[in-house]
C-alpha cells in the first residue's frame, strides 16, 4: 500500500496523473485542507470492520445528508435504512454477486420521492400540472445529492461506503420488499461502516478531458483515454497484481466489456410503472 500523498496538490496529482499548481498563499490560508483532502481521497470500500455504527450517528448522518440543496425546495429524496435482519436478507438476496454487502454494518437505499410533491397538490385541491420527464429527473437529482452528502458526512465521521446501483437490476422486487408506493423509486443503495483497510484512491481522467473552458471541447479525448488506460493498468498492477495479470485490459476496454450487453433495459418501464411520465 502506497503512502498517502503529503499535500492536497500531491493527492490530486496522483489521482489525475498531471501536476497541480500549488494554491497561492492567500487562497491556501482560507481553505479547509483536511476537508478537501478527504473529498479528493474518496474511495469506494467493499470491506468493513465489525465495529457497529451507532443509531444516533446514523440519524446524524442522515440529517446531514438531507441538508443537501433541493430543487425548488421540493425535498424529493428519502433514505430507507434497512435494519431488520429479515428485510436485509431479502434485499441482499437480490444481488448474490455482491456477497460483501452482508458484512456492511449499514445498508441504506436512497430514493427519489415524487409522491410528496403530488400530495401537496392533493392537499391544496389542485390538479397536478407536472406529469413529464422533469418530474422524474428532479427527484433523481435530489436523491443523488443526498447520497453524495451522506457519503461525505460519513467520511467526516470516519466511515467508508460503497454505492450499490446493482439493486436497480431488480427494481420491481426491491420496490415490493421496501413497500415503495407510486412515484417513489430507488436511485441507489449504500453500504457503509468503519474501514477494514486503507485504499489508494482510484485514478481519474485528466482534467483536460473533463474540465472545459467556456465551451465543450473533446478534441483531446482520444489521447486522454489512451493516457488514462495506461495509468489505470499501472494502478491495477499496484493494487491487484494477480487480477492485472489475468485481465490486463485498460479502463476503456473493460467498460466496453462491461456494457457489451444492455444493462437494466427495463428501467424505463419500471419508472413508468411507478406512475412517472417519461415524455
Ligand atoms: C451511483 C453509483 C452506483 C454504484 N453502484 C455500485 C455497485 O452496484 N457495485 C459496486 O461494487 N460499486 C458501485 N459503485 C462504485 C463504483 O464502482 C466506484 O465509484 C468506481 O469504481 C470508482 O471507484 P472509486 O469510487 O473507488 O474511485 C457505484 C458508484 C456510484 C456513483
mmCIF file of C-alpha atoms and ligand atoms in Angstrom:
data_model
loop_
_atom_site.group_PDB
_atom_site.id
_atom_site.type_symbol
_atom_site.label_atom_id
_atom_site.label_comp_id
_atom_site.label_asym_id
_atom_site.label_seq_id
_atom_site.Cartn_x
_atom_site.Cartn_y
_atom_site.Cartn_z
ATOM 1 C CA UNK A 1 0.000 0.000 0.000
ATOM 2 C CA UNK A 2 1.474 3.315 -1.144
ATOM 3 C CA UNK A 3 1.909 6.047 1.465
ATOM 4 C CA UNK A 4 -0.802 8.714 1.305
ATOM 5 C CA UNK A 5 0.477 11.822 -0.574
ATOM 6 C CA UNK A 6 1.580 14.595 1.725
ATOM 7 C CA UNK A 7 -0.450 17.523 0.412
ATOM 8 C CA UNK A 8 -3.731 18.156 -1.403
ATOM 9 C CA UNK A 9 -1.893 19.001 -4.635
ATOM 10 C CA UNK A 10 0.160 15.792 -4.378
ATOM 11 C CA UNK A 11 -3.029 13.803 -3.808
ATOM 12 C CA UNK A 12 -4.716 15.408 -6.849
ATOM 13 C CA UNK A 13 -1.605 14.890 -8.995
ATOM 14 C CA UNK A 14 -1.578 11.193 -8.093
ATOM 15 C CA UNK A 15 -5.315 10.854 -8.825
ATOM 16 C CA UNK A 16 -5.382 12.829 -12.107
ATOM 17 C CA UNK A 17 -1.924 11.983 -13.436
ATOM 18 C CA UNK A 18 -0.737 15.547 -14.002
ATOM 19 C CA UNK A 19 0.689 18.267 -11.781
ATOM 20 C CA UNK A 20 -1.472 20.813 -9.973
ATOM 21 C CA UNK A 21 -0.026 24.226 -9.255
ATOM 22 C CA UNK A 22 0.162 24.960 -5.534
ATOM 23 C CA UNK A 23 -2.533 27.347 -4.324
ATOM 24 C CA UNK A 24 -1.303 30.904 -3.744
ATOM 25 C CA UNK A 25 -0.683 31.565 -0.049
ATOM 26 C CA UNK A 26 -3.690 33.866 0.423
ATOM 27 C CA UNK A 27 -6.037 31.223 -1.092
ATOM 28 C CA UNK A 28 -4.374 28.338 0.715
ATOM 29 C CA UNK A 29 -4.769 30.176 4.019
ATOM 30 C CA UNK A 30 -8.562 30.121 3.772
ATOM 31 C CA UNK A 31 -9.196 26.552 2.672
ATOM 32 C CA UNK A 32 -10.031 23.621 4.890
ATOM 33 C CA UNK A 33 -7.295 21.368 3.504
ATOM 34 C CA UNK A 34 -8.347 18.366 5.592
ATOM 35 C CA UNK A 35 -11.907 18.546 4.195
ATOM 36 C CA UNK A 36 -10.680 18.827 0.599
ATOM 37 C CA UNK A 37 -8.182 16.005 1.083
ATOM 38 C CA UNK A 38 -11.000 13.830 2.383
ATOM 39 C CA UNK A 39 -13.115 14.582 -0.704
ATOM 40 C CA UNK A 40 -10.203 14.163 -3.123
ATOM 41 C CA UNK A 41 -9.165 10.914 -1.419
ATOM 42 C CA UNK A 42 -12.619 9.310 -1.736
ATOM 43 C CA UNK A 43 -12.552 5.563 -2.394
ATOM 44 C CA UNK A 44 -15.381 3.057 -2.598
ATOM 45 C CA UNK A 45 -14.856 0.388 0.075
ATOM 46 C CA UNK A 46 -16.233 -3.134 -0.012
ATOM 47 C CA UNK A 47 -14.791 -4.385 3.288
ATOM 48 C CA UNK A 48 -15.683 -3.146 6.758
ATOM 49 C CA UNK A 49 -14.555 -3.815 10.305
ATOM 50 C CA UNK A 50 -17.012 -5.403 12.770
ATOM 51 C CA UNK A 51 -17.476 -2.096 14.594
ATOM 52 C CA UNK A 52 -21.190 -1.265 14.579
ATOM 53 C CA UNK A 53 -22.469 2.181 13.619
ATOM 54 C CA UNK A 54 -24.392 3.766 16.487
ATOM 55 C CA UNK A 55 -28.044 4.599 15.730
ATOM 56 C CA UNK A 56 -27.504 8.181 16.855
ATOM 57 C CA UNK A 57 -24.680 8.510 14.301
ATOM 58 C CA UNK A 58 -26.902 7.081 11.557
ATOM 59 C CA UNK A 59 -29.589 9.670 12.349
ATOM 60 C CA UNK A 60 -26.990 12.450 12.455
ATOM 61 C CA UNK A 61 -25.520 11.414 9.101
ATOM 62 C CA UNK A 62 -28.989 11.093 7.557
ATOM 63 C CA UNK A 63 -29.833 14.600 8.764
ATOM 64 C CA UNK A 64 -26.542 15.979 7.373
ATOM 65 C CA UNK A 65 -27.238 14.196 4.074
ATOM 66 C CA UNK A 66 -30.786 15.536 3.874
ATOM 67 C CA UNK A 67 -29.414 19.057 4.374
ATOM 68 C CA UNK A 68 -28.364 18.918 0.696
ATOM 69 C CA UNK A 69 -29.837 21.555 -1.601
ATOM 70 C CA UNK A 70 -33.183 20.544 -3.080
ATOM 71 C CA UNK A 71 -34.576 21.507 -6.496
ATOM 72 C CA UNK A 72 -37.297 24.179 -5.982
ATOM 73 C CA UNK A 73 -37.113 23.287 -2.252
ATOM 74 C CA UNK A 74 -39.346 20.319 -3.042
ATOM 75 C CA UNK A 75 -37.399 17.896 -0.808
ATOM 76 C CA UNK A 76 -37.886 14.932 -3.122
ATOM 77 C CA UNK A 77 -35.376 12.498 -1.598
ATOM 78 C CA UNK A 78 -35.808 9.927 1.170
ATOM 79 C CA UNK A 79 -33.476 7.397 2.796
ATOM 80 C CA UNK A 80 -34.534 3.896 3.829
ATOM 81 C CA UNK A 81 -32.274 2.306 6.454
ATOM 82 C CA UNK A 82 -32.663 -1.455 6.107
ATOM 83 C CA UNK A 83 -32.110 -2.678 9.673
ATOM 84 C CA UNK A 84 -34.441 -5.631 10.219
ATOM 85 C CA UNK A 85 -32.420 -8.793 9.562
ATOM 86 C CA UNK A 86 -35.220 -10.391 7.505
ATOM 87 C CA UNK A 87 -35.552 -7.288 5.339
ATOM 88 C CA UNK A 88 -31.780 -7.170 4.888
ATOM 89 C CA UNK A 89 -31.585 -10.767 3.806
ATOM 90 C CA UNK A 90 -34.299 -10.155 1.218
ATOM 91 C CA UNK A 91 -32.531 -7.087 -0.186
ATOM 92 C CA UNK A 92 -29.118 -8.804 -0.197
ATOM 93 C CA UNK A 93 -30.590 -11.827 -1.963
ATOM 94 C CA UNK A 94 -31.322 -9.545 -4.934
ATOM 95 C CA UNK A 95 -27.566 -9.209 -5.581
ATOM 96 C CA UNK A 96 -25.929 -12.584 -4.934
ATOM 97 C CA UNK A 97 -22.851 -11.490 -6.904
ATOM 98 C CA UNK A 98 -22.001 -8.953 -4.185
ATOM 99 C CA UNK A 99 -21.799 -11.118 -1.033
ATOM 100 C CA UNK A 100 -19.658 -8.442 0.657
ATOM 101 C CA UNK A 101 -22.840 -6.393 1.130
ATOM 102 C CA UNK A 102 -23.727 -8.726 4.013
ATOM 103 C CA UNK A 103 -20.697 -7.594 6.017
ATOM 104 C CA UNK A 104 -21.623 -3.904 5.916
ATOM 105 C CA UNK A 105 -22.942 -2.591 9.238
ATOM 106 C CA UNK A 106 -25.272 -0.206 7.370
ATOM 107 C CA UNK A 107 -27.414 -0.787 4.312
ATOM 108 C CA UNK A 108 -29.365 2.196 3.070
ATOM 109 C CA UNK A 109 -31.473 2.808 -0.009
ATOM 110 C CA UNK A 110 -31.655 6.350 -1.374
ATOM 111 C CA UNK A 111 -34.957 7.046 -3.082
ATOM 112 C CA UNK A 112 -36.360 9.755 -5.298
ATOM 113 C CA UNK A 113 -39.767 10.724 -3.945
ATOM 114 C CA UNK A 114 -42.226 12.408 -6.301
ATOM 115 C CA UNK A 115 -45.137 11.358 -4.090
ATOM 116 C CA UNK A 116 -44.840 14.157 -1.529
ATOM 117 C CA UNK A 117 -44.941 16.798 -4.307
ATOM 118 C CA UNK A 118 -48.181 15.288 -5.599
ATOM 119 C CA UNK A 119 -49.599 15.159 -2.056
ATOM 120 C CA UNK A 120 -49.066 18.938 -1.792
ATOM 121 C CA UNK A 121 -51.352 19.368 -4.791
ATOM 122 C CA UNK A 122 -53.916 16.947 -3.345
ATOM 123 C CA UNK A 123 -53.914 18.886 -0.068
ATOM 124 C CA UNK A 124 -54.439 22.100 -1.994
ATOM 125 C CA UNK A 125 -57.221 20.519 -4.094
ATOM 126 C CA UNK A 126 -55.315 21.402 -7.261
ATOM 127 C CA UNK A 127 -54.689 19.223 -10.318
ATOM 128 C CA UNK A 128 -51.051 18.155 -10.643
ATOM 129 C CA UNK A 129 -49.603 20.015 -13.638
ATOM 130 C CA UNK A 130 -46.136 18.448 -13.889
ATOM 131 C CA UNK A 131 -46.548 14.955 -15.297
ATOM 132 C CA UNK A 132 -43.500 14.919 -17.574
ATOM 133 C CA UNK A 133 -39.878 13.771 -17.557
ATOM 134 C CA UNK A 134 -38.698 16.662 -15.378
ATOM 135 C CA UNK A 135 -40.986 15.309 -12.629
ATOM 136 C CA UNK A 136 -38.835 12.164 -12.569
ATOM 137 C CA UNK A 137 -35.483 13.817 -13.178
ATOM 138 C CA UNK A 138 -35.715 16.273 -10.254
ATOM 139 C CA UNK A 139 -36.214 13.649 -7.507
ATOM 140 C CA UNK A 140 -33.441 11.559 -9.112
ATOM 141 C CA UNK A 141 -31.057 14.529 -8.845
ATOM 142 C CA UNK A 142 -32.171 15.378 -5.289
ATOM 143 C CA UNK A 143 -31.630 11.766 -4.196
ATOM 144 C CA UNK A 144 -28.176 11.704 -5.830
ATOM 145 C CA UNK A 145 -27.162 14.841 -3.948
ATOM 146 C CA UNK A 146 -28.405 13.338 -0.680
ATOM 147 C CA UNK A 147 -26.462 10.140 -1.421
ATOM 148 C CA UNK A 148 -23.259 12.096 -2.053
ATOM 149 C CA UNK A 149 -23.856 14.254 1.016
ATOM 150 C CA UNK A 150 -24.301 11.094 3.092
ATOM 151 C CA UNK A 151 -21.008 9.705 1.782
ATOM 152 C CA UNK A 152 -19.143 12.889 2.603
ATOM 153 C CA UNK A 153 -20.743 13.159 6.047
ATOM 154 C CA UNK A 154 -19.895 9.503 6.666
ATOM 155 C CA UNK A 155 -16.278 10.132 5.631
ATOM 156 C CA UNK A 156 -16.095 13.031 8.086
ATOM 157 C CA UNK A 157 -17.241 10.587 10.800
ATOM 158 C CA UNK A 158 -14.562 8.022 9.876
ATOM 159 C CA UNK A 159 -16.849 5.709 7.879
ATOM 160 C CA UNK A 160 -16.370 4.368 4.345
ATOM 161 C CA UNK A 161 -19.063 3.488 1.816
ATOM 162 C CA UNK A 162 -19.935 1.858 -1.475
ATOM 163 C CA UNK A 163 -22.978 2.910 -3.504
ATOM 164 C CA UNK A 164 -24.959 -0.026 -4.915
ATOM 165 C CA UNK A 165 -26.837 0.664 -8.129
ATOM 166 C CA UNK A 166 -26.932 -3.056 -8.959
ATOM 167 C CA UNK A 167 -30.006 -3.143 -6.686
ATOM 168 C CA UNK A 168 -31.856 -1.458 -9.527
ATOM 169 C CA UNK A 169 -31.336 -4.592 -11.646
ATOM 170 C CA UNK A 170 -34.204 -5.959 -9.556
ATOM 171 C CA UNK A 171 -36.153 -2.732 -9.214
ATOM 172 C CA UNK A 172 -39.635 -4.254 -9.024
ATOM 173 C CA UNK A 173 -38.573 -6.833 -6.403
ATOM 174 C CA UNK A 174 -36.825 -4.093 -4.382
ATOM 175 C CA UNK A 175 -39.948 -1.936 -4.613
ATOM 176 C CA UNK A 176 -42.049 -4.776 -3.214
ATOM 177 C CA UNK A 177 -39.614 -5.540 -0.348
ATOM 178 C CA UNK A 178 -39.360 -1.883 0.664
ATOM 179 C CA UNK A 179 -43.068 -1.183 0.057
ATOM 180 C CA UNK A 180 -42.296 1.745 -2.252
ATOM 181 C CA UNK A 181 -45.556 3.365 -3.341
ATOM 182 C CA UNK A 182 -46.245 5.009 -6.709
ATOM 183 C CA UNK A 183 -43.882 7.887 -7.560
ATOM 184 C CA UNK A 184 -41.142 6.631 -5.204
ATOM 185 C CA UNK A 185 -38.156 4.873 -6.786
ATOM 186 C CA UNK A 186 -34.703 3.636 -5.745
ATOM 187 C CA UNK A 187 -31.725 5.647 -7.012
ATOM 188 C CA UNK A 188 -29.011 3.584 -5.312
ATOM 189 C CA UNK A 189 -28.283 1.520 -2.256
ATOM 190 C CA UNK A 190 -25.342 2.321 0.004
ATOM 191 C CA UNK A 191 -23.254 0.057 2.211
ATOM 192 C CA UNK A 192 -21.341 1.830 4.972
ATOM 193 C CA UNK A 193 -19.270 1.081 8.030
ATOM 194 C CA UNK A 194 -15.851 1.567 9.567
ATOM 195 C CA UNK A 195 -12.962 0.639 7.239
ATOM 196 C CA UNK A 196 -11.212 -2.723 7.369
ATOM 197 C CA UNK A 197 -8.373 -1.500 5.147
ATOM 198 C CA UNK A 198 -6.849 1.601 3.625
ATOM 199 C CA UNK A 199 -7.292 2.112 -0.101
ATOM 200 C CA UNK A 200 -5.253 4.101 -2.559
ATOM 201 C CA UNK A 201 -7.660 6.395 -4.475
ATOM 202 C CA UNK A 202 -8.503 5.172 -7.979
ATOM 203 C CA UNK A 203 -7.207 7.357 -10.804
ATOM 204 C CA UNK A 204 -9.480 9.687 -12.729
ATOM 205 C CA UNK A 205 -9.324 11.026 -16.295
ATOM 206 C CA UNK A 206 -7.067 14.070 -16.617
ATOM 207 C CA UNK A 207 -8.775 17.426 -16.151
ATOM 208 C CA UNK A 208 -8.002 18.182 -19.835
ATOM 209 C CA UNK A 209 -10.754 15.643 -20.657
ATOM 210 C CA UNK A 210 -13.357 16.661 -18.079
ATOM 211 C CA UNK A 211 -12.902 20.353 -17.246
ATOM 212 C CA UNK A 212 -13.929 22.549 -20.186
ATOM 213 C CA UNK A 213 -13.313 26.258 -20.516
ATOM 214 C CA UNK A 214 -16.118 28.395 -21.937
ATOM 215 C CA UNK A 215 -17.392 25.706 -24.295
ATOM 216 C CA UNK A 216 -17.397 21.947 -24.654
ATOM 217 C CA UNK A 217 -14.288 20.659 -26.399
ATOM 218 C CA UNK A 218 -13.346 16.990 -26.537
ATOM 219 C CA UNK A 219 -10.729 17.103 -29.274
ATOM 220 C CA UNK A 220 -8.120 15.707 -26.883
ATOM 221 C CA UNK A 221 -10.413 12.884 -25.727
ATOM 222 C CA UNK A 222 -8.733 10.020 -27.600
ATOM 223 C CA UNK A 223 -5.332 10.944 -26.166
ATOM 224 C CA UNK A 224 -6.782 11.420 -22.683
ATOM 225 C CA UNK A 225 -8.399 7.970 -22.782
ATOM 226 C CA UNK A 226 -5.180 6.375 -24.011
ATOM 227 C CA UNK A 227 -3.192 8.037 -21.212
ATOM 228 C CA UNK A 228 -5.809 7.054 -18.675
ATOM 229 C CA UNK A 229 -5.786 3.407 -19.841
ATOM 230 C CA UNK A 230 -2.048 3.301 -19.120
ATOM 231 C CA UNK A 231 -2.430 4.820 -15.650
ATOM 232 C CA UNK A 232 -5.369 2.531 -14.900
ATOM 233 C CA UNK A 233 -3.366 -0.591 -15.751
ATOM 234 C CA UNK A 234 -0.417 0.675 -13.679
ATOM 235 C CA UNK A 235 -2.722 1.303 -10.691
ATOM 236 C CA UNK A 236 -4.216 -2.203 -11.008
ATOM 237 C CA UNK A 237 -0.736 -3.671 -11.115
ATOM 238 C CA UNK A 238 -0.001 -1.889 -7.833
ATOM 239 C CA UNK A 239 -3.321 -2.806 -6.091
ATOM 240 C CA UNK A 240 -4.087 -6.234 -7.519
ATOM 241 C CA UNK A 241 -1.131 -7.622 -9.494
ATOM 242 C CA UNK A 242 -2.810 -11.023 -9.831
ATOM 243 C CA UNK A 243 -6.014 -9.600 -11.350
ATOM 244 C CA UNK A 244 -3.983 -7.261 -13.570
ATOM 245 C CA UNK A 245 -2.069 -10.231 -14.926
ATOM 246 C CA UNK A 246 -5.190 -12.303 -15.548
ATOM 247 C CA UNK A 247 -7.090 -9.466 -17.257
ATOM 248 C CA UNK A 248 -4.550 -6.929 -18.461
ATOM 249 C CA UNK A 249 -7.141 -4.645 -20.066
ATOM 250 C CA UNK A 250 -7.299 -0.909 -19.842
ATOM 251 C CA UNK A 251 -10.223 1.076 -18.455
ATOM 252 C CA UNK A 252 -11.783 1.737 -21.862
ATOM 253 C CA UNK A 253 -11.830 -1.906 -22.927
ATOM 254 C CA UNK A 254 -13.121 -3.039 -19.560
ATOM 255 C CA UNK A 255 -16.040 -0.587 -19.708
ATOM 256 C CA UNK A 256 -16.953 -1.777 -23.215
ATOM 257 C CA UNK A 257 -16.777 -5.360 -21.998
ATOM 258 C CA UNK A 258 -18.946 -4.498 -19.004
ATOM 259 C CA UNK A 259 -21.634 -2.851 -21.151
ATOM 260 C CA UNK A 260 -21.401 -5.122 -24.202
ATOM 261 C CA UNK A 261 -24.901 -6.298 -23.426
ATOM 262 C CA UNK A 262 -27.680 -3.892 -22.456
ATOM 263 C CA UNK A 263 -27.954 -3.441 -18.713
ATOM 264 C CA UNK A 264 -31.195 -2.565 -16.992
ATOM 265 C CA UNK A 265 -33.028 -2.096 -20.262
ATOM 266 C CA UNK A 266 -36.313 -2.398 -18.332
ATOM 267 C CA UNK A 267 -35.609 0.635 -16.121
ATOM 268 C CA UNK A 268 -37.804 2.965 -18.209
ATOM 269 C CA UNK A 269 -40.645 0.504 -17.950
ATOM 270 C CA UNK A 270 -40.180 0.294 -14.162
ATOM 271 C CA UNK A 271 -40.155 4.088 -13.834
ATOM 272 C CA UNK A 272 -43.361 4.323 -15.867
ATOM 273 C CA UNK A 273 -44.925 1.543 -13.768
ATOM 274 C CA UNK A 274 -44.256 3.708 -10.703
ATOM 275 C CA UNK A 275 -46.506 6.336 -12.296
ATOM 276 C CA UNK A 276 -43.964 8.691 -13.890
ATOM 277 C CA UNK A 277 -44.334 10.036 -17.418
ATOM 278 C CA UNK A 278 -41.098 9.993 -19.377
ATOM 279 C CA UNK A 279 -42.016 12.262 -22.299
HETATM 280 C C1 LIG B 1 -24.419 5.713 -8.461
HETATM 281 C C2 LIG B 1 -23.312 4.700 -8.207
HETATM 282 C C3 LIG B 1 -23.635 3.371 -8.161
HETATM 283 C C4 LIG B 1 -22.661 2.406 -7.892
HETATM 284 N N1 LIG B 1 -23.005 1.088 -7.812
HETATM 285 C C5 LIG B 1 -22.079 0.169 -7.495
HETATM 286 C C6 LIG B 1 -22.461 -1.209 -7.365
HETATM 287 O O1 LIG B 1 -23.602 -1.591 -7.565
HETATM 288 N N2 LIG B 1 -21.484 -2.091 -7.000
HETATM 289 C C7 LIG B 1 -20.194 -1.701 -6.767
HETATM 290 O O2 LIG B 1 -19.365 -2.558 -6.422
HETATM 291 N N3 LIG B 1 -19.807 -0.408 -6.888
HETATM 292 C C8 LIG B 1 -20.720 0.538 -7.246
HETATM 293 N N4 LIG B 1 -20.364 1.855 -7.346
HETATM 294 C C9 LIG B 1 -18.977 2.253 -7.057
HETATM 295 C C10 LIG B 1 -18.192 2.459 -8.332
HETATM 296 O O3 LIG B 1 -17.906 1.215 -8.897
HETATM 297 C C11 LIG B 1 -16.908 3.244 -7.986
HETATM 298 O O4 LIG B 1 -17.242 4.549 -7.596
HETATM 299 C C12 LIG B 1 -15.950 3.294 -9.178
HETATM 300 O O5 LIG B 1 -15.467 2.003 -9.467
HETATM 301 C C13 LIG B 1 -14.768 4.200 -8.918
HETATM 302 O O6 LIG B 1 -14.080 3.768 -7.762
HETATM 303 P P1 LIG B 1 -13.816 4.756 -6.530
HETATM 304 O O7 LIG B 1 -15.152 5.230 -6.036
HETATM 305 O O8 LIG B 1 -13.116 3.907 -5.504
HETATM 306 O O9 LIG B 1 -12.980 5.866 -7.039
HETATM 307 C C14 LIG B 1 -21.313 2.815 -7.661
HETATM 308 C C15 LIG B 1 -20.995 4.192 -7.714
HETATM 309 C C16 LIG B 1 -21.990 5.108 -7.986
HETATM 310 C C17 LIG B 1 -21.631 6.580 -8.028
#
